[in-house]
Amino acid sequence: MFDFTATYTDQYELAMGQAYLLAGRKDQSAVFDYFFRKNPFKGGYTIFAGLPDLLTVLENFRFDKEDLDFLKAQSFHPDYLTYLENFRFTGTIYSPPEGDLVFPTSPVLRVEGNLIETQLIETVLLNILNFQSLIATKASRMRLVAKDGVLIDFGLRRAQGLGGYYASRAAVIGGFDATSNVRAARDYNLRVSGTMAHSYVQSHESELEAFRSFAAARPEDCVLLVDTYNTLKSGLPNAITVAKEMEKKGHRLKGIRLDSGDLAYLAHKSRTMLDEAGLHFVKIAASNQLDEYVIRSLMAQGAPIDVFGVGTSLVTGQPDAALDGVYKLAQADHRPVIKLSENVSKITLPDKKQVWRAIDDRSLFLGADAVGLENEKHIAVIHHPFIPHQSF
Amino acid sequence: MFDFTATYTDQYELAMGQAYLLAGRKDQSAVFDYFFRKNPFKGGYTIFAGLPDLLTVLENFRFDKEDLDFLKAQSFHPDYLTYLENFRFTGTIYSPPEGDLVFPTSPVLRVEGNLIETQLIETVLLNILNFQSLIATKASRMRLVAKDGVLIDFGLRRAQGLGGYYASRAAVIGGFDATSNVRAARDYNLRVSGTMAHSYVQSHESELEAFRSFAAARPEDCVLLVDTYNTLKSGLPNAITVAKEMEKKGHRLKGIRLDSGDLAYLAHKSRTMLDEAGLHFVKIAASNQLDEYVIRSLMAQGAPIDVFGVGTSLVTGQPDAALDGVYKLAQADHRPVIKLSENVSKITLPDKKQVWRAIDDRSLFLGADAVGLENEKHIAVIHHPFIPHQSF
């Protein structure tokens, strides 16, 4: 993975740290809340993800020699550089488990520690949690509409650079079955999956020859891409020929993949052709600009698609680019603090807080979280954060 | 940086590689083109970026022990695993320089090598070039509208995980001046910049005290965030007080930062207040959901903003999530190949090609690239790729 060092942060975190140190405040306490203001995708929930990666990074968050040399060249104070040389994150993090549903304005995660350490981890915390939660939420939306369909992440090539590494993991947290991303599968122990590309078919004199050689190389895990030349007139007939040849050798073609055209129409036609050839066991996979809306439409059309391969929209969270998670100071040196704003939704909730989740008598979520102070013992009235008459 | 290994790829690249090896085709040649179909952001150009990172990765692209163990567990063929153990990319890449303008449908980059190596690098090539080109293009759009304004990347916290690492670099390729991302600045030798956060102000008993301590810690590089409580009634007056105190000690306040509200209005008011206090040298920085459209609007309103800090929209390329770059086989075993499609814009251009860039007599780009076969010597007629009557 990435060799995170403690310069994986914004410059101002380091500048503030120096100011705290030089003012003799390095041991003063601080409490920060991580929360977000809006569910992504105009949806009603967010899936919390990224916690294990964050904790791994924080356990090893230190400044290496290159970092310190760079900061020295940026004229940071010698006393501060000495402090950073021995820096470790020693604070405490209170968090829900990964995969939990979380909601806007309610504190998701609380960080307690000294002023400097809690400030220095802000950027990496936001960077990891905002992104993985975005992608896990996106994945879960596809899981909801795909029902029992197999969902596979195909996104690495369109991911935002190295963002693809975490995206594949977050997709599985959100409900995906597998990924084409081999490195992420290796490191996170995910199921890996893949088919073939057009180039493979093109590199052969004929499509039939290409299918035969691919089946010979991977008889137990063979999915044939059928749209290089013409899906129904060439790809399907050739795939059926090869499937029958495989059967004679005791193998079964695992599936075909549709990657262009009207996927619902082609899936219906393909299913019929496969079934008529006695190939009921051959699965149909579909890809090409899928997202939760296209998958829902395909399901509504009764398209006999068994496997959905999703790329760009999954690994980038399109059309949303980021969860708007923020990290705000709630207490400094045991004193509750607030950030004011003319926009009421941007005023922060001061002090140490706790969150109650209201459940009904079947232990199902009632649809409301209540935020109280840490030392409050019970809830009498729940106030809506911005709309007084919606309190109850 | 990330410890790229050759499993940073899609599973199907590896599956195809095995099929090529087992079919005895490992030494057959292949030529792939990297190109894209649509400029991002409904714009008229794309800035090509990411080449140095790609080359660094390819020079070190190999399968380590963990990779090989993982692939063995995935039942890849023993002969193939032996081949992969010694795998190196030995192909040749023809590319424009980073920062060049590139256009849809025209080949951007050509990869020549053997069938297996050219296939195995597809995913990492697309992953790096698609993303960095997207971000460099986004950055250049902001540079165009910001004119001589200073542009600083503030995006790491909202970046798509590790995508933020490359994003900061690509932003500078596209015309940004600096980044808040310390690690990227360290590794890529970028100018680093930053101010202060609301939490710093909140952690003090008063805003004035916060400004004083920050100025004391960084007298040569002090930018004060003035909107924690009230920009014009509190932040500005306190910043002016501290700026005058700094002057007496022989220092100059570098700037103030506006981070909420009507930035044009507040910048005008702030400039007036600063100037009336004799603080003409104090710069005004602005941030908060900026993109090229907001910056253009601020410029059109004559807002006296010297520095723009841009986050989410820069490092994620919002509203576009990805450049749609693809990697298509143009020649296999010295035979030109094509991918057909009912959609004419998806038919690939076969064979080895070259690109002519038409320039006028002042060496300025005329607005047309011509694609020809590699062995063509001159251009008689340029055909539009999809619209015959636009040929000339």
PDB file of N, CA and C in Angstrom, chain A residues 151-211:
ATOM      1  N   LEU A 151     -22.648  -8.602  -8.154  1.00  0.00           N
ATOM      2  CA  LEU A 151     -22.116  -7.273  -8.481  1.00  0.00           C
ATOM      3  C   LEU A 151     -20.593  -7.312  -8.432  1.00  0.00           C
ATOM      4  N   ILE A 152     -19.974  -6.903  -9.529  1.00  0.00           N
ATOM      5  CA  ILE A 152     -18.512  -6.927  -9.596  1.00  0.00           C
ATOM      6  C   ILE A 152     -17.977  -5.546  -9.958  1.00  0.00           C
ATOM      7  N   ASP A 153     -16.984  -5.123  -9.210  1.00  0.00           N
ATOM      8  CA  ASP A 153     -16.311  -3.845  -9.462  1.00  0.00           C
ATOM      9  C   ASP A 153     -15.336  -4.002 -10.621  1.00  0.00           C
ATOM     10  N   PHE A 154     -15.547  -3.222 -11.680  1.00  0.00           N
ATOM     11  CA  PHE A 154     -14.653  -3.223 -12.851  1.00  0.00           C
ATOM     12  C   PHE A 154     -13.961  -1.864 -12.998  1.00  0.00           C
ATOM     13  N   GLY A 155     -13.863  -1.078 -11.936  1.00  0.00           N
ATOM     14  CA  GLY A 155     -13.595   0.346 -12.111  1.00  0.00           C
ATOM     15  C   GLY A 155     -12.162   0.838 -12.141  1.00  0.00           C
ATOM     16  N   LEU A 156     -11.184  -0.005 -11.854  1.00  0.00           N
ATOM     17  CA  LEU A 156      -9.835   0.527 -11.608  1.00  0.00           C
ATOM     18  C   LEU A 156      -9.332   1.468 -12.698  1.00  0.00           C
ATOM     19  N   ARG A 157      -9.613   1.162 -13.957  1.00  0.00           N
ATOM     20  CA  ARG A 157      -9.065   1.983 -15.049  1.00  0.00           C
ATOM     21  C   ARG A 157      -9.659   3.387 -15.094  1.00  0.00           C
ATOM     22  N   ARG A 158     -10.843   3.553 -14.517  1.00  0.00           N
ATOM     23  CA  ARG A 158     -11.476   4.870 -14.520  1.00  0.00           C
ATOM     24  C   ARG A 158     -11.492   5.491 -13.122  1.00  0.00           C
ATOM     25  N   ALA A 159     -10.860   4.823 -12.180  1.00  0.00           N
ATOM     26  CA  ALA A 159     -10.807   5.357 -10.818  1.00  0.00           C
ATOM     27  C   ALA A 159      -9.926   6.594 -10.789  1.00  0.00           C
ATOM     28  N   GLN A 160     -10.059   7.370  -9.715  1.00  0.00           N
ATOM     29  CA  GLN A 160      -9.246   8.580  -9.601  1.00  0.00           C
ATOM     30  C   GLN A 160      -7.863   8.182  -9.090  1.00  0.00           C
ATOM     31  N   GLY A 161      -7.042   7.709 -10.022  1.00  0.00           N
ATOM     32  CA  GLY A 161      -5.685   7.288  -9.685  1.00  0.00           C
ATOM     33  C   GLY A 161      -5.715   6.231  -8.599  1.00  0.00           C
ATOM     34  N   LEU A 162      -4.880   6.430  -7.598  1.00  0.00           N
ATOM     35  CA  LEU A 162      -4.773   5.468  -6.508  1.00  0.00           C
ATOM     36  C   LEU A 162      -6.060   5.349  -5.699  1.00  0.00           C
ATOM     37  N   GLY A 163      -7.001   6.254  -5.905  1.00  0.00           N
ATOM     38  CA  GLY A 163      -8.298   6.126  -5.252  1.00  0.00           C
ATOM     39  C   GLY A 163      -8.935   4.774  -5.520  1.00  0.00           C
ATOM     40  N   GLY A 164      -8.583   4.180  -6.657  1.00  0.00           N
ATOM     41  CA  GLY A 164      -9.148   2.886  -7.015  1.00  0.00           C
ATOM     42  C   GLY A 164      -8.819   1.777  -6.027  1.00  0.00           C
ATOM     43  N   TYR A 165      -7.723   1.959  -5.331  1.00  0.00           N
ATOM     44  CA  TYR A 165      -7.284   0.925  -4.381  1.00  0.00           C
ATOM     45  C   TYR A 165      -8.295   0.792  -3.244  1.00  0.00           C
ATOM     46  N   TYR A 166      -8.651   1.923  -2.648  1.00  0.00           N
ATOM     47  CA  TYR A 166      -9.642   1.906  -1.573  1.00  0.00           C
ATOM     48  C   TYR A 166     -11.058   1.680  -2.096  1.00  0.00           C
ATOM     49  N   ALA A 167     -11.296   2.128  -3.322  1.00  0.00           N
ATOM     50  CA  ALA A 167     -12.657   2.034  -3.857  1.00  0.00           C
ATOM     51  C   ALA A 167     -13.106   0.579  -3.933  1.00  0.00           C
ATOM     52  N   SER A 168     -12.205  -0.293  -4.348  1.00  0.00           N
ATOM     53  CA  SER A 168     -12.588  -1.699  -4.507  1.00  0.00           C
ATOM     54  C   SER A 168     -12.958  -2.307  -3.162  1.00  0.00           C
ATOM     55  N   ARG A 169     -12.209  -1.928  -2.154  1.00  0.00           N
ATOM     56  CA  ARG A 169     -12.502  -2.418  -0.808  1.00  0.00           C
ATOM     57  C   ARG A 169     -13.844  -1.869  -0.313  1.00  0.00           C
ATOM     58  N   ALA A 170     -14.033  -0.567  -0.469  1.00  0.00           N
ATOM     59  CA  ALA A 170     -15.262   0.063   0.014  1.00  0.00           C
ATOM     60  C   ALA A 170     -16.483  -0.499  -0.711  1.00  0.00           C
ATOM     61  N   ALA A 171     -16.310  -0.863  -1.983  1.00  0.00           N
ATOM     62  CA  ALA A 171     -17.419  -1.437  -2.749  1.00  0.00           C
ATOM     63  C   ALA A 171     -17.894  -2.731  -2.099  1.00  0.00           C
ATOM     64  N   VAL A 172     -16.959  -3.519  -1.628  1.00  0.00           N
ATOM     65  CA  VAL A 172     -17.325  -4.788  -0.983  1.00  0.00           C
ATOM     66  C   VAL A 172     -17.994  -4.529   0.369  1.00  0.00           C
ATOM     67  N   ILE A 173     -17.504  -3.530   1.097  1.00  0.00           N
ATOM     68  CA  ILE A 173     -18.174  -3.147   2.355  1.00  0.00           C
ATOM     69  C   ILE A 173     -19.632  -2.780   2.069  1.00  0.00           C
ATOM     70  N   GLY A 174     -19.860  -2.139   0.941  1.00  0.00           N
ATOM     71  CA  GLY A 174     -21.210  -1.697   0.592  1.00  0.00           C
ATOM     72  C   GLY A 174     -22.082  -2.774  -0.022  1.00  0.00           C
ATOM     73  N   GLY A 175     -21.532  -3.950  -0.290  1.00  0.00           N
ATOM     74  CA  GLY A 175     -22.378  -5.035  -0.774  1.00  0.00           C
ATOM     75  C   GLY A 175     -21.974  -5.665  -2.094  1.00  0.00           C
ATOM     76  N   PHE A 176     -20.842  -5.241  -2.672  1.00  0.00           N
ATOM     77  CA  PHE A 176     -20.383  -5.891  -3.898  1.00  0.00           C
ATOM     78  C   PHE A 176     -19.809  -7.273  -3.572  1.00  0.00           C
ATOM     79  N   ASP A 177     -19.819  -8.148  -4.592  1.00  0.00           N
ATOM     80  CA  ASP A 177     -19.360  -9.514  -4.379  1.00  0.00           C
ATOM     81  C   ASP A 177     -17.884  -9.695  -4.673  1.00  0.00           C
ATOM     82  N   ALA A 178     -17.379  -8.935  -5.636  1.00  0.00           N
ATOM     83  CA  ALA A 178     -16.012  -9.190  -6.086  1.00  0.00           C
ATOM     84  C   ALA A 178     -15.490  -7.968  -6.821  1.00  0.00           C
ATOM     85  N   THR A 179     -14.209  -8.015  -7.155  1.00  0.00           N
ATOM     86  CA  THR A 179     -13.573  -6.918  -7.880  1.00  0.00           C
ATOM     87  C   THR A 179     -12.639  -7.475  -8.944  1.00  0.00           C
ATOM     88  N   SER A 180     -12.413  -6.680  -9.981  1.00  0.00           N
ATOM     89  CA  SER A 180     -11.406  -7.036 -10.983  1.00  0.00           C
ATOM     90  C   SER A 180     -10.024  -6.559 -10.549  1.00  0.00           C
ATOM     91  N   ASN A 181      -9.973  -5.764  -9.497  1.00  0.00           N
ATOM     92  CA  ASN A 181      -8.736  -5.121  -9.026  1.00  0.00           C
ATOM     93  C   ASN A 181      -7.894  -6.142  -8.249  1.00  0.00           C
ATOM     94  N   VAL A 182      -6.895  -6.691  -8.907  1.00  0.00           N
ATOM     95  CA  VAL A 182      -6.147  -7.814  -8.332  1.00  0.00           C
ATOM     96  C   VAL A 182      -5.380  -7.383  -7.088  1.00  0.00           C
ATOM     97  N   ARG A 183      -4.750  -6.225  -7.144  1.00  0.00           N
ATOM     98  CA  ARG A 183      -3.946  -5.796  -6.012  1.00  0.00           C
ATOM     99  C   ARG A 183      -4.802  -5.555  -4.762  1.00  0.00           C
ATOM    100  N   ALA A 184      -5.952  -4.915  -4.947  1.00  0.00           N
ATOM    101  CA  ALA A 184      -6.839  -4.698  -3.801  1.00  0.00           C
ATOM    102  C   ALA A 184      -7.348  -6.037  -3.269  1.00  0.00           C
ATOM    103  N   ALA A 185      -7.640  -6.955  -4.178  1.00  0.00           N
ATOM    104  CA  ALA A 185      -8.105  -8.284  -3.755  1.00  0.00           C
ATOM    105  C   ALA A 185      -7.028  -8.987  -2.940  1.00  0.00           C
ATOM    106  N   ARG A 186      -5.791  -8.864  -3.406  1.00  0.00           N
ATOM    107  CA  ARG A 186      -4.669  -9.477  -2.703  1.00  0.00           C
ATOM    108  C   ARG A 186      -4.542  -8.899  -1.293  1.00  0.00           C
ATOM    109  N   ASP A 187      -4.534  -7.572  -1.194  1.00  0.00           N
ATOM    110  CA  ASP A 187      -4.252  -6.921   0.089  1.00  0.00           C
ATOM    111  C   ASP A 187      -5.432  -6.990   1.057  1.00  0.00           C
ATOM    112  N   TYR A 188      -6.653  -6.987   0.532  1.00  0.00           N
ATOM    113  CA  TYR A 188      -7.835  -6.951   1.408  1.00  0.00           C
ATOM    114  C   TYR A 188      -8.594  -8.270   1.419  1.00  0.00           C
ATOM    115  N   ASN A 189      -8.024  -9.280   0.785  1.00  0.00           N
ATOM    116  CA  ASN A 189      -8.656 -10.594   0.783  1.00  0.00           C
ATOM    117  C   ASN A 189     -10.073 -10.544   0.202  1.00  0.00           C
ATOM    118  N   LEU A 190     -10.196  -9.922  -0.966  1.00  0.00           N
ATOM    119  CA  LEU A 190     -11.487  -9.829  -1.652  1.00  0.00           C
ATOM    120  C   LEU A 190     -11.567 -10.912  -2.724  1.00  0.00           C
ATOM    121  N   ARG A 191     -12.771 -11.232  -3.127  1.00  0.00           N
ATOM    122  CA  ARG A 191     -12.931 -12.166  -4.247  1.00  0.00           C
ATOM    123  C   ARG A 191     -12.578 -11.427  -5.526  1.00  0.00           C
ATOM    124  N   VAL A 192     -11.792 -12.058  -6.383  1.00  0.00           N
ATOM    125  CA  VAL A 192     -11.361 -11.396  -7.610  1.00  0.00           C
ATOM    126  C   VAL A 192     -12.070 -12.041  -8.793  1.00  0.00           C
ATOM    127  N   SER A 193     -12.360 -11.242  -9.801  1.00  0.00           N
ATOM    128  CA  SER A 193     -13.135 -11.759 -10.919  1.00  0.00           C
ATOM    129  C   SER A 193     -12.792 -10.993 -12.188  1.00  0.00           C
ATOM    130  N   GLY A 194     -12.988 -11.636 -13.329  1.00  0.00           N
ATOM    131  CA  GLY A 194     -12.708 -10.947 -14.585  1.00  0.00           C
ATOM    132  C   GLY A 194     -13.122 -11.791 -15.764  1.00  0.00           C
ATOM    133  N   THR A 195     -13.133 -11.162 -16.934  1.00  0.00           N
ATOM    134  CA  THR A 195     -13.557 -11.888 -18.126  1.00  0.00           C
ATOM    135  C   THR A 195     -12.456 -11.789 -19.182  1.00  0.00           C
ATOM    136  N   MET A 196     -12.724 -11.125 -20.298  1.00  0.00           N
ATOM    137  CA  MET A 196     -11.737 -10.914 -21.352  1.00  0.00           C
ATOM    138  C   MET A 196     -12.025  -9.569 -21.999  1.00  0.00           C
ATOM    139  N   ALA A 197     -11.055  -9.059 -22.763  1.00  0.00           N
ATOM    140  CA  ALA A 197     -11.218  -7.750 -23.409  1.00  0.00           C
ATOM    141  C   ALA A 197     -11.396  -7.921 -24.912  1.00  0.00           C
ATOM    142  N   HIS A 198     -11.871  -6.859 -25.558  1.00  0.00           N
ATOM    143  CA  HIS A 198     -11.998  -6.891 -27.017  1.00  0.00           C
ATOM    144  C   HIS A 198     -10.662  -7.182 -27.686  1.00  0.00           C
ATOM    145  N   SER A 199      -9.596  -6.664 -27.093  1.00  0.00           N
ATOM    146  CA  SER A 199      -8.280  -6.833 -27.720  1.00  0.00           C
ATOM    147  C   SER A 199      -7.932  -8.308 -27.877  1.00  0.00           C
ATOM    148  N   TYR A 200      -8.393  -9.121 -26.917  1.00  0.00           N
ATOM    149  CA  TYR A 200      -8.083 -10.546 -27.014  1.00  0.00           C
ATOM    150  C   TYR A 200      -8.731 -11.148 -28.262  1.00  0.00           C
ATOM    151  N   VAL A 201      -9.972 -10.784 -28.482  1.00  0.00           N
ATOM    152  CA  VAL A 201     -10.677 -11.292 -29.668  1.00  0.00           C
ATOM    153  C   VAL A 201     -10.010 -10.757 -30.932  1.00  0.00           C
ATOM    154  N   GLN A 202      -9.705  -9.464 -30.918  1.00  0.00           N
ATOM    155  CA  GLN A 202      -9.098  -8.844 -32.102  1.00  0.00           C
ATOM    156  C   GLN A 202      -7.742  -9.443 -32.453  1.00  0.00           C
ATOM    157  N   SER A 203      -7.033  -9.914 -31.434  1.00  0.00           N
ATOM    158  CA  SER A 203      -5.669 -10.398 -31.680  1.00  0.00           C
ATOM    159  C   SER A 203      -5.665 -11.744 -32.394  1.00  0.00           C
ATOM    160  N   HIS A 204      -6.844 -12.345 -32.555  1.00  0.00           N
ATOM    161  CA  HIS A 204      -6.942 -13.622 -33.266  1.00  0.00           C
ATOM    162  C   HIS A 204      -7.493 -13.405 -34.666  1.00  0.00           C
ATOM    163  N   GLU A 205      -7.235 -14.372 -35.531  1.00  0.00           N
ATOM    164  CA  GLU A 205      -7.733 -14.285 -36.903  1.00  0.00           C
ATOM    165  C   GLU A 205      -9.258 -14.267 -36.929  1.00  0.00           C
ATOM    166  N   SER A 206      -9.875 -14.974 -35.981  1.00  0.00           N
ATOM    167  CA  SER A 206     -11.338 -14.983 -35.940  1.00  0.00           C
ATOM    168  C   SER A 206     -11.806 -15.010 -34.493  1.00  0.00           C
ATOM    169  N   GLU A 207     -13.043 -14.602 -34.291  1.00  0.00           N
ATOM    170  CA  GLU A 207     -13.627 -14.602 -32.950  1.00  0.00           C
ATOM    171  C   GLU A 207     -13.725 -16.034 -32.407  1.00  0.00           C
ATOM    172  N   LEU A 208     -14.097 -16.963 -33.287  1.00  0.00           N
ATOM    173  CA  LEU A 208     -14.250 -18.354 -32.856  1.00  0.00           C
ATOM    174  C   LEU A 208     -12.924 -18.904 -32.333  1.00  0.00           C
ATOM    175  N   GLU A 209     -11.870 -18.592 -33.074  1.00  0.00           N
ATOM    176  CA  GLU A 209     -10.534 -19.020 -32.669  1.00  0.00           C
ATOM    177  C   GLU A 209     -10.164 -18.411 -31.306  1.00  0.00           C
ATOM    178  N   ALA A 210     -10.507 -17.134 -31.137  1.00  0.00           N
ATOM    179  CA  ALA A 210     -10.217 -16.450 -29.868  1.00  0.00           C
ATOM    180  C   ALA A 210     -10.947 -17.140 -28.717  1.00  0.00           C
ATOM    181  N   PHE A 211     -12.221 -17.419 -28.908  1.00  0.00           N
ATOM    182  CA  PHE A 211     -13.003 -18.070 -27.850  1.00  0.00           C
ATOM    183  C   PHE A 211     -12.416 -19.444 -27.525  1.00  0.00           C
TER     184      PHE A 211
END
